[in-house]
Amino acid sequence: MEKVVLKAGVSETNKKSNINKLRKDGFVPGIYYSKHDQPISISIAEKLLNPLVFTSETHLISLQLDAGLEHDCIIKDVQFDPVTDKVT
């Protein structure tokens, strides 16, 4: 399994208008879940995420957040737009 470094920003709110603005700006909203921490709302550039999603390989991801935190994780679930097949 290959380990990949992925940079993400921490999103402050989960309002639908903010999420739609993120998507228009080329970012994908997401949530980092952990057994020992609170869920963290994140946003990742779509061009950085697509190579990890559209492959048959599994990657261990070193998620680097803007706040200086680093977490090891995997992509568990991905949702796609039914018309354009873009990651939502």
Short mmCIF file of C-alpha atoms in Angstrom, two decimals:
data_model
loop_
_atom_site.label_atom_id
_atom_site.label_comp_id
_atom_site.label_asym_id
_atom_site.label_seq_id
_atom_site.Cartn_x
_atom_site.Cartn_y
_atom_site.Cartn_z
CA MET A 1 0.00 0.00 0.00
CA GLU A 2 1.42 3.36 -1.03
CA LYS A 3 1.47 6.31 1.40
CA VAL A 4 0.44 9.64 -0.15
CA VAL A 5 0.61 13.13 1.38
CA LEU A 6 -2.61 15.12 0.88
CA LYS A 7 -3.02 18.74 1.99
CA ALA A 8 -6.46 19.86 3.17
CA GLY A 9 -8.02 22.95 4.66
CA VAL A 10 -10.21 22.99 7.74
CA SER A 11 -13.75 24.23 7.03
CA GLU A 12 -15.32 26.30 9.77
CA THR A 13 -19.02 25.81 9.02
CA ASN A 14 -21.18 23.23 7.28
CA LYS A 15 -23.77 25.61 5.82
CA LYS A 16 -25.03 24.53 2.42
CA SER A 17 -24.18 27.89 0.84
CA ASN A 18 -20.54 27.56 1.99
CA ILE A 19 -20.34 23.99 0.70
CA ASN A 20 -21.70 25.02 -2.70
CA LYS A 21 -19.16 27.87 -2.86
CA LEU A 22 -16.35 25.41 -2.10
CA ARG A 23 -17.49 23.16 -4.96
CA LYS A 24 -17.65 26.08 -7.40
CA ASP A 25 -14.10 27.07 -6.41
CA GLY A 26 -12.79 23.57 -7.25
CA PHE A 27 -12.73 22.05 -3.77
CA VAL A 28 -14.39 18.94 -2.42
CA PRO A 29 -15.89 19.11 1.08
CA GLY A 30 -15.36 16.16 3.39
CA ILE A 31 -15.22 15.00 6.98
CA TYR A 32 -12.31 13.35 8.78
CA TYR A 33 -13.61 10.84 11.33
CA SER A 34 -11.54 9.34 14.12
CA LYS A 35 -12.34 7.05 17.02
CA HIS A 36 -10.50 9.28 19.49
CA ASP A 37 -11.15 12.79 18.09
CA GLN A 38 -14.13 14.91 17.15
CA PRO A 39 -15.08 14.91 13.43
CA ILE A 40 -13.24 17.60 11.44
CA SER A 41 -14.81 19.28 8.40
CA ILE A 42 -12.22 19.59 5.65
CA SER A 43 -11.94 20.77 2.05
CA ILE A 44 -9.54 19.28 -0.50
CA ALA A 45 -8.66 20.53 -3.98
CA GLU A 46 -10.46 18.36 -6.52
CA LYS A 47 -7.37 18.01 -8.73
CA LEU A 48 -5.43 16.51 -5.78
CA LEU A 49 -8.22 14.11 -4.82
CA ASN A 50 -9.15 12.72 -8.26
CA PRO A 51 -6.01 10.56 -8.75
CA LEU A 52 -6.74 8.84 -5.43
CA VAL A 53 -10.42 8.23 -6.18
CA PHE A 54 -10.29 7.14 -9.83
CA THR A 55 -7.92 4.20 -9.37
CA SER A 56 -8.22 0.58 -8.35
CA GLU A 57 -5.38 0.88 -5.84
CA THR A 58 -5.74 1.59 -2.14
CA HIS A 59 -3.67 4.38 -0.63
CA LEU A 60 -2.72 5.20 2.93
CA ILE A 61 -3.09 8.97 3.17
CA SER A 62 -1.11 11.30 5.39
CA LEU A 63 -3.66 14.12 5.72
CA GLN A 64 -1.96 17.45 6.49
CA LEU A 65 -4.37 20.09 7.77
CA ASP A 66 -3.92 23.88 7.73
CA ALA A 67 -3.89 23.88 11.53
CA GLY A 68 -0.58 22.00 11.49
CA LEU A 69 -2.12 18.65 12.38
CA GLU A 70 -1.29 15.44 10.52
CA HIS A 71 -3.43 12.31 10.49
CA ASP A 72 -3.04 8.94 8.78
CA CYS A 73 -6.26 7.86 7.09
CA ILE A 74 -7.88 6.12 4.12
CA ILE A 75 -10.74 7.17 1.86
CA LYS A 76 -13.75 5.25 3.06
CA ASP A 77 -16.72 6.60 1.10
CA VAL A 78 -17.02 8.79 -1.98
CA GLN A 79 -20.15 10.35 -3.46
CA PHE A 80 -20.41 11.22 -7.14
CA ASP A 81 -22.62 13.58 -9.12
CA PRO A 82 -25.01 11.32 -11.09
CA VAL A 83 -24.71 13.38 -14.31
CA THR A 84 -21.08 14.56 -14.44
CA ASP A 85 -19.39 11.84 -12.31
CA LYS A 86 -17.51 14.52 -10.39
CA VAL A 87 -16.65 13.82 -6.75
CA THR A 88 -19.10 15.67 -4.53
#
